[in-house]
Coordinates of C-alpha atoms in Angstrom, one line a residue:
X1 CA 49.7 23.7 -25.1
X2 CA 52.7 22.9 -22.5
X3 CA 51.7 23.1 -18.7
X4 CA 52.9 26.2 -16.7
X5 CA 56.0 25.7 -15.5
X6 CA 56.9 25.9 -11.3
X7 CA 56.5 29.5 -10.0
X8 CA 58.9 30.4 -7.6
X9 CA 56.5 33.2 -6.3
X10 CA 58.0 37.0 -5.3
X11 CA 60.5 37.3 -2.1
X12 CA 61.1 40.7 -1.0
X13 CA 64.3 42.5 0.0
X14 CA 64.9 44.0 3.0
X15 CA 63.1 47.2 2.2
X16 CA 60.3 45.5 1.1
X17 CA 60.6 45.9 -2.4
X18 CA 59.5 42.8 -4.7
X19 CA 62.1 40.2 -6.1
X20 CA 60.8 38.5 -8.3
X21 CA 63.3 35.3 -8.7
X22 CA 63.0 32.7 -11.9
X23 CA 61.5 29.4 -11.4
X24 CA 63.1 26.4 -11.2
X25 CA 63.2 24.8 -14.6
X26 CA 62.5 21.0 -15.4
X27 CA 66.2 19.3 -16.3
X28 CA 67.6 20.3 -18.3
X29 CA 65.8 23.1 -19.4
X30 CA 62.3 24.6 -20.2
X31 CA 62.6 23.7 -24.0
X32 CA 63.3 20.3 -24.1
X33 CA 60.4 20.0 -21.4
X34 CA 58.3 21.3 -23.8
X35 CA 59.8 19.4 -26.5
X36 CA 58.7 16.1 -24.3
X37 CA 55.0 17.2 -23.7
X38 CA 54.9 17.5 -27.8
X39 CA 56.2 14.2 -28.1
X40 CA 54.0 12.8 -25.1
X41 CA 50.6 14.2 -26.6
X42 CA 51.9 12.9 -30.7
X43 CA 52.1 9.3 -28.7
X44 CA 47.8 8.6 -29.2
X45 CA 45.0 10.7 -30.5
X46 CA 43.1 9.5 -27.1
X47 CA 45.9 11.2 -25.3
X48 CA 45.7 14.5 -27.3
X49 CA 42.3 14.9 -27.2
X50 CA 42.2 14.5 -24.0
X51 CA 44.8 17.1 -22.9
X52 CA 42.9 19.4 -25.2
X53 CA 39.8 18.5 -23.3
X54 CA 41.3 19.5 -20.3
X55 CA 43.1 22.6 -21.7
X56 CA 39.6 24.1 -22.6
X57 CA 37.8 22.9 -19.7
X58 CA 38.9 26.0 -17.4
X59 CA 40.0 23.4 -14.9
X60 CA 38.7 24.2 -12.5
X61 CA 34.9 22.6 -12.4
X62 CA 33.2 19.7 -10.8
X63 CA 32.3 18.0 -13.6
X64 CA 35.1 17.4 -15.5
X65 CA 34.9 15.4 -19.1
X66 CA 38.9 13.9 -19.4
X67 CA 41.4 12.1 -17.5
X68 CA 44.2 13.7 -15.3
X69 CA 47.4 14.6 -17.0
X70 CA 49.6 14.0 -14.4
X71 CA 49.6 11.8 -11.5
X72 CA 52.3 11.2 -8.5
X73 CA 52.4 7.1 -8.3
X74 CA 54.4 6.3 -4.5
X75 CA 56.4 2.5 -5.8
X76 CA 57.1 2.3 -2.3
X77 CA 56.0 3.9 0.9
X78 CA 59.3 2.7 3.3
X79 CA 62.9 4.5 3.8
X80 CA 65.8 4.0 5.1
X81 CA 66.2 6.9 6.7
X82 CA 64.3 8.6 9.5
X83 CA 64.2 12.6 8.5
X84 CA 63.3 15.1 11.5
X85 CA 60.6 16.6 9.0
X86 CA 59.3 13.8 7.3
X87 CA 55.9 11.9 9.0
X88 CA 57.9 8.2 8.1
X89 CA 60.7 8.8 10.8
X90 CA 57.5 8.4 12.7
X91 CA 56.2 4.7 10.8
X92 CA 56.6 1.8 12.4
X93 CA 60.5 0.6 10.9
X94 CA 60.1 3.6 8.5
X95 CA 57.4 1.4 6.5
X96 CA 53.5 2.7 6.0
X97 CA 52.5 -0.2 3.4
X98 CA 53.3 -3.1 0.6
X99 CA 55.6 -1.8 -2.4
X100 CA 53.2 -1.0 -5.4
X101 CA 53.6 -4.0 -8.1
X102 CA 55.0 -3.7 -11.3
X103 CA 51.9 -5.5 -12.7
X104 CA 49.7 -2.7 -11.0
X105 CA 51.7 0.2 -12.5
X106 CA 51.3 -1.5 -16.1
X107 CA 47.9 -1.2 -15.8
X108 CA 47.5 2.1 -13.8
X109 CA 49.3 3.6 -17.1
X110 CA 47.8 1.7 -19.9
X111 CA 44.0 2.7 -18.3
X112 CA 45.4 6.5 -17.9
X113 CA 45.8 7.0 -21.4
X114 CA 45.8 10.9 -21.0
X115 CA 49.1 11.1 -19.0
X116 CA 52.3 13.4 -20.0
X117 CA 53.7 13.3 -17.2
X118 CA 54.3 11.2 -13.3
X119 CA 56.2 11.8 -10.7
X120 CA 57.1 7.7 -9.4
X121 CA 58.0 8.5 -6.1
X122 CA 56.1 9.4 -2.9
X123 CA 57.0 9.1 0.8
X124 CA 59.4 6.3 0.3
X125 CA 62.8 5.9 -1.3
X126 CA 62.1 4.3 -4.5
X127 CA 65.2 2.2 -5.4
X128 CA 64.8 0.2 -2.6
X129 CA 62.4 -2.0 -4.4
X130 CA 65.2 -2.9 -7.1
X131 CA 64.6 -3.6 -10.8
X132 CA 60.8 -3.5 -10.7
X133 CA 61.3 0.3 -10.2
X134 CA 63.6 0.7 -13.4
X135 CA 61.3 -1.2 -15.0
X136 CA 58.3 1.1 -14.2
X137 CA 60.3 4.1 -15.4
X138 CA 61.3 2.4 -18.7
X139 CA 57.6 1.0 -19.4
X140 CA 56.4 4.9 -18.8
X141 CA 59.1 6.4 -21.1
X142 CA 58.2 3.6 -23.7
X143 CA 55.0 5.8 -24.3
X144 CA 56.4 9.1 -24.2
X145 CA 55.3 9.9 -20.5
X146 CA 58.0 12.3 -18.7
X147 CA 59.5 11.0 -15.6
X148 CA 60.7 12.5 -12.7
X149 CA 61.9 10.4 -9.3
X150 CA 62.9 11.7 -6.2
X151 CA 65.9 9.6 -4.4
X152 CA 68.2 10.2 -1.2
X153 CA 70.9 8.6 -3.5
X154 CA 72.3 6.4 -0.6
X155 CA 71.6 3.0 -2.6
X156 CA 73.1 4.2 -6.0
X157 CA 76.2 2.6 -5.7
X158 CA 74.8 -0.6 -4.9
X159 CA 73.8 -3.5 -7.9
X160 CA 74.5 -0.3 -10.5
X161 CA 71.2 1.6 -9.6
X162 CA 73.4 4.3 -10.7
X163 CA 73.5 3.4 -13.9
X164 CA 70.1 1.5 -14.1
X165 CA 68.5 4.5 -12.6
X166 CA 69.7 7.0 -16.3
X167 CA 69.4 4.1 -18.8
X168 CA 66.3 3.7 -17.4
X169 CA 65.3 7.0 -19.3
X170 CA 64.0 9.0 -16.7
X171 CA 64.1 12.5 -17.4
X172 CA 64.6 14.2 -14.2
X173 CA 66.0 12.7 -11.1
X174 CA 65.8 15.0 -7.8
X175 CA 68.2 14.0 -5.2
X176 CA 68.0 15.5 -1.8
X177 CA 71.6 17.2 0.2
X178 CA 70.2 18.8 3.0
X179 CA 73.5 19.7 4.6
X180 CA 77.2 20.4 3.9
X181 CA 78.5 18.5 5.6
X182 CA 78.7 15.2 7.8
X183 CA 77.1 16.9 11.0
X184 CA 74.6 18.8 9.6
X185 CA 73.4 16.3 7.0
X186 CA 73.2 13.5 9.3
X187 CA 71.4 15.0 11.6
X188 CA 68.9 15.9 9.7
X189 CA 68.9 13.0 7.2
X190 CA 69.0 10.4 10.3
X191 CA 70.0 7.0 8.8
X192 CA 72.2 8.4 6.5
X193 CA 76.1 7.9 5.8
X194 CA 76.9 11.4 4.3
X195 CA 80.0 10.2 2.6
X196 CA 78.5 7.5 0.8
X197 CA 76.1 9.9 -0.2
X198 CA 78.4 12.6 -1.7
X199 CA 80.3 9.4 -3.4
X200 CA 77.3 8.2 -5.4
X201 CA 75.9 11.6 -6.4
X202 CA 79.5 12.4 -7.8
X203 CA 79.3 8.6 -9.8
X204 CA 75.6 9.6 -11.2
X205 CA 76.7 12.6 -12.0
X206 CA 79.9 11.8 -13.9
X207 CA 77.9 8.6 -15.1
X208 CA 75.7 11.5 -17.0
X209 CA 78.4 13.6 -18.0
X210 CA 80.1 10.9 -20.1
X211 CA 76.7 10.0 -21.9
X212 CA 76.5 13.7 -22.8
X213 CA 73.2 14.2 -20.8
X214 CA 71.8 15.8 -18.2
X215 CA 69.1 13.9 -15.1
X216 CA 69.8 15.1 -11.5
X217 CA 68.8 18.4 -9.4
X218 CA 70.2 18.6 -6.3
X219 CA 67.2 20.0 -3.6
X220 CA 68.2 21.4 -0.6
X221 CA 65.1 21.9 2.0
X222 CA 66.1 24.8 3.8
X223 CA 65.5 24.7 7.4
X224 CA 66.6 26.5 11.0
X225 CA 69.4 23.8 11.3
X226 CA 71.0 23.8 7.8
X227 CA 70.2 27.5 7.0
X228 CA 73.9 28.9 7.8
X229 CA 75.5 26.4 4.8
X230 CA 74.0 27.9 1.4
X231 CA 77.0 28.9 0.1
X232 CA 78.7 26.0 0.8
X233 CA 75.9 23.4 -0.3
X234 CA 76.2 25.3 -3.7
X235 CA 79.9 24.4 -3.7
X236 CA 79.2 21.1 -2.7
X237 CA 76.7 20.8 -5.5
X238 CA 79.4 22.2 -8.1
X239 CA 81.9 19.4 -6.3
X240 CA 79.3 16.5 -6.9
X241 CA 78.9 17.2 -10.5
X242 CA 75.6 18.7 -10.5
X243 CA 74.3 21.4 -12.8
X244 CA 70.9 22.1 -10.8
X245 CA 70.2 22.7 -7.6
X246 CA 67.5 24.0 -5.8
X247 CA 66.5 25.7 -2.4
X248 CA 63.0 24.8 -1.0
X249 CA 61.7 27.6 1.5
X250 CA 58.9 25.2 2.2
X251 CA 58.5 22.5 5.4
X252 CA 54.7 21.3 4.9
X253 CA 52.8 19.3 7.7
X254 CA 51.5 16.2 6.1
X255 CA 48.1 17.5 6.6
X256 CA 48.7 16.5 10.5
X257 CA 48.3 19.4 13.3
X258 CA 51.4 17.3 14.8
X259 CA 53.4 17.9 11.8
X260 CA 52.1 21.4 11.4
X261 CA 53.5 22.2 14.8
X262 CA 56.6 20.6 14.5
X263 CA 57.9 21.8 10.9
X264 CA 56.4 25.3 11.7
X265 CA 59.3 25.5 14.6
X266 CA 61.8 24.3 11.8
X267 CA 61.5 26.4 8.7
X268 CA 63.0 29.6 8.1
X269 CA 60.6 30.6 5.2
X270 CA 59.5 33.8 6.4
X271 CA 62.7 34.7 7.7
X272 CA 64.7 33.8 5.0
X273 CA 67.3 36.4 3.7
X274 CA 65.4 37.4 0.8
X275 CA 68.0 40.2 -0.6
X276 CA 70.3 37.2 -0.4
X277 CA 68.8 35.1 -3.0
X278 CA 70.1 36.6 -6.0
X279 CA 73.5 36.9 -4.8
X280 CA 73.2 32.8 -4.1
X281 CA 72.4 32.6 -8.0
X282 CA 74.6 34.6 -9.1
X283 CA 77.3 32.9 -7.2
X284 CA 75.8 29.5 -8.7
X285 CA 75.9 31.0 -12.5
X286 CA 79.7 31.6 -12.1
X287 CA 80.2 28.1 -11.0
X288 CA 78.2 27.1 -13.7
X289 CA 75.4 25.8 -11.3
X290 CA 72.0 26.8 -11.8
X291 CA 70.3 28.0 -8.6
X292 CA 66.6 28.6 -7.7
X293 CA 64.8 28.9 -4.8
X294 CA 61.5 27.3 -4.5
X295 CA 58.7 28.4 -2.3
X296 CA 55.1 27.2 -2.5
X297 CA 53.9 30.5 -4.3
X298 CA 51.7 32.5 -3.0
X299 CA 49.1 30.4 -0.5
X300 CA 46.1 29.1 -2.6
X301 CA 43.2 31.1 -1.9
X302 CA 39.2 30.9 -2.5
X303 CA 38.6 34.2 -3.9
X304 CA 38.4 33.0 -7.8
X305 CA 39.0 29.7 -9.4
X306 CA 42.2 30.7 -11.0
X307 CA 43.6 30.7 -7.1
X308 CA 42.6 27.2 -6.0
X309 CA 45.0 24.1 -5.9
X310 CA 44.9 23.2 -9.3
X311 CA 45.6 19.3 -7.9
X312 CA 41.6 18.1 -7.2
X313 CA 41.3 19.5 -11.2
X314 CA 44.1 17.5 -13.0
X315 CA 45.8 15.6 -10.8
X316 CA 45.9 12.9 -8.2
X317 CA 48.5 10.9 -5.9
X318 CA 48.4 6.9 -6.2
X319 CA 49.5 5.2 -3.0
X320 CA 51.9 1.8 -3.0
X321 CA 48.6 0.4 -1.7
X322 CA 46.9 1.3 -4.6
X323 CA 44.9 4.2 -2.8
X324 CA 44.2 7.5 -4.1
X325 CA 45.3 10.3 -2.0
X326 CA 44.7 14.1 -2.8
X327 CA 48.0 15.3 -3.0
X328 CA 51.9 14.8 -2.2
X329 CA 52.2 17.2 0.1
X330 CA 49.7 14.2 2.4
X331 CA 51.6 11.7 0.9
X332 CA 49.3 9.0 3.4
X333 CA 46.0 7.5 2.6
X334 CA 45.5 7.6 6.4
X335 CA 45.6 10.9 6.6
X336 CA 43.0 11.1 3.0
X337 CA 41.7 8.6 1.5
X338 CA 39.4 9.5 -2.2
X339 CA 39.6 5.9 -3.2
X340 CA 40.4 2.5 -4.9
X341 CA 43.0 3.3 -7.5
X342 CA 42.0 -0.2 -9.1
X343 CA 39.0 1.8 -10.5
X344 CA 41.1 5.0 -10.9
X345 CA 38.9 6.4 -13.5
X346 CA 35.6 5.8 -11.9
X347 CA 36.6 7.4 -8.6
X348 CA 38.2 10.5 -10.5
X349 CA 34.1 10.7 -12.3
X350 CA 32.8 10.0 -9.1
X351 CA 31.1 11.4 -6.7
X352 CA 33.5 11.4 -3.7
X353 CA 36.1 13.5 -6.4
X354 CA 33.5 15.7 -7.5
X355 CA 32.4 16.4 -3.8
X356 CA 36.1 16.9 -2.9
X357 CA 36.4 19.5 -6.3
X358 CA 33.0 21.5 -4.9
X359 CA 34.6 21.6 -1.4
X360 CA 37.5 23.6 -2.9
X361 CA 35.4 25.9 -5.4
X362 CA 33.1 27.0 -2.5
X363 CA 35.8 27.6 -0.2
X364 CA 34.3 24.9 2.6
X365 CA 38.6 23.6 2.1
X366 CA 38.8 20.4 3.7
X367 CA 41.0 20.7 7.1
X368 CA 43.8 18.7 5.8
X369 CA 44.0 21.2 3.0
X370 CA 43.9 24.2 5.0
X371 CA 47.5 24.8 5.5
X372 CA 47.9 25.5 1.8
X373 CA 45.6 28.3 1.5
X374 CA 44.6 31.5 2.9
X375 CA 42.5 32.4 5.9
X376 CA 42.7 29.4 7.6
X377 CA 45.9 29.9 10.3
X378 CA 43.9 29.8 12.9
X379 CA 41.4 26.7 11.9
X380 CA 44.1 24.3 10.4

């Protein structure tokens, strides 16, 4: 009954022949993912029959009779840094709302009893808000929910969010090195101090390795200016202690033509060297590093349900401002807005969610959607 895990999709080589290149695993590894998902639906019989209602539902219709399994809850929507392809470099002092409250996370997981699994991060770095966000993890893992955070790992060394951050008992932490060094990552990362960085992601990381565990993946997002270091950000990543790390091939556009434009003259996805890729992993496997490349897989498409974003069918994306937004990859209420997550369950009954779940199935894809599917280029 475990979810599918990330496809990496098929890259081709320079004669155009397929590669098909593994996915990127949950940390530390598929089994013990699957082992948590066991554990997470044994938690309540609400919560298993649930996930079995959704299992055999087809997901993939209007009308759907159980709760999401998964949902992306943003603690906070403000950074610290200013990121040439993120939309809050372009917020007013990086900051789009309040800091979601611990009170209102409490109940956000006690009404969604079917959860396995959240992501508690969205557009904003999450340890700024301090203990609260420890807190949030720890209540989650308290009823078997996995865990995963996202973090530019600048604030780790401060008040031991290091430390807090693993005895927490989150089960994957993604930290983001987008260059090898101080030039590249700086200018990309804007804000940042890439040797404080490189300092606290080696603590973290040795902080792990003498508890006998493993948290972080390093993710790299590949783009026209960091493109050239690979080989050396997978040397940096065996320096820093990790034992994952990732290449995304994706820069998405916040479901904003301005974004669209922008990323489209940064990324390098389609001209990636694809007969490289292997050679990358196989250079990670004998530093004992674990390297995948990520791409969004193949584009959704409308030509059968199987091909649709699976998000409108399982999923959602809580705002700080306790709004309900249809994905991560908008990441901005602003932008898409399906609701009051107060009344989470309603709205995901509703009929603004249901309308949204028709729009996809007949193919009449919302424009903010359009990017991720085919046939659309030239409307999005």
């Amino acid at each position: 009954m475990a979810l599918q895990p990330i496809q990496a999709g098929i890259l081709e080589d320079e004669e155009g022949k397929p590669i098909d290149l593994p996915s990127p695993e949950p940390v530390p590894n598929q089994a013990t993912y699957d082992a948590e998902r066991q554990r997470a639906l044994a938690f309540s019989d609400k919560r298993r029959d649930n996930y079995e209602r959704y299992m055999s539902s087809g997901r993939r219709g209007v009308e759907v009779d159980y709760l999401p399994v998964r949902l992306d809850l943003e603690n906070v929507s403000r950074c610290n840094f200013r990121c040439t392809m993120c939309q809050v470099s372009e917020w007013d002092k990086g900051k789009r709302a309040r800091d979601l409250t611990l009170d209102e996370f409490k109940n956000l997981i006690d009404e969604q009893y079917g959860l396995v699994e959240i992501k508690l991060q969205g557009m904003g770095e999450p340890t700024m808000q301090g203990d609260d966000f420890f807190e949030m993890i720890r209540y989650a893992r308290e009823r078997a929910i996995w865990v995963r955070t996202v973090t530019n790992a600048s604030l780790l060394h401060l008040k031991n969010n290091a430390e807090k951050l693993i005895d927490s008992g989150v089960n994957e932490v993604q930290i983001s090195i987008d260059g090898a060094d101080k030039e590249t990552y700086e200018s990309i990362r804007q804000g940042a101090v890439f040797e404080q960085v490189v300092e606290n992601c080696k603590h973290i990381n040795a902080y792990c390795a003498d508890k006998g565990i493993e948290r972080t993946k390093m993710w790299t997002v590949v783009q026209r200016s960091n493109q050239h270091q690979i080989e050396d950000l997978i040397h940096l990543g065996k320096d820093m202690g990790f034992r994952h790390l990732v290449f995304s091939l994706n820069l998405v556009d916040w479901g904003a033509d301005e974004w669209r434009d922008r990323n489209a003259n940064a990324t390098i996805e389609h001209l990636f060297p694809n007969s490289k890729a292997l050679e990358y992993i196989k250079l990670g496997d004998e530093l004992g590093l674990n390297v995948r490349f990520w791409r969004q897989t193949d584009k959704y498409d409308t030509d059968k349900p199987a091909s649709l974003c699976p998000w409108p069918f399982e999923r959602g994306y809580v705002s700080s401002d306790m709004r309900i937004v249809p994905c991560c990859v908008l990441g901005n209420p602003e932008v898409a807005d399906l609701g009051d997550a107060n009344d989470f369950s309603s709205v995901w009954y509703g009929e603004v969610w249901k309308e949204f779940r028709q729009r996809h199935i007949d193919g009449d894809i919302p424009k903010y959607c359009q990017a991720c599917y085919k046939g659309f280029d030239d409307e999005a």
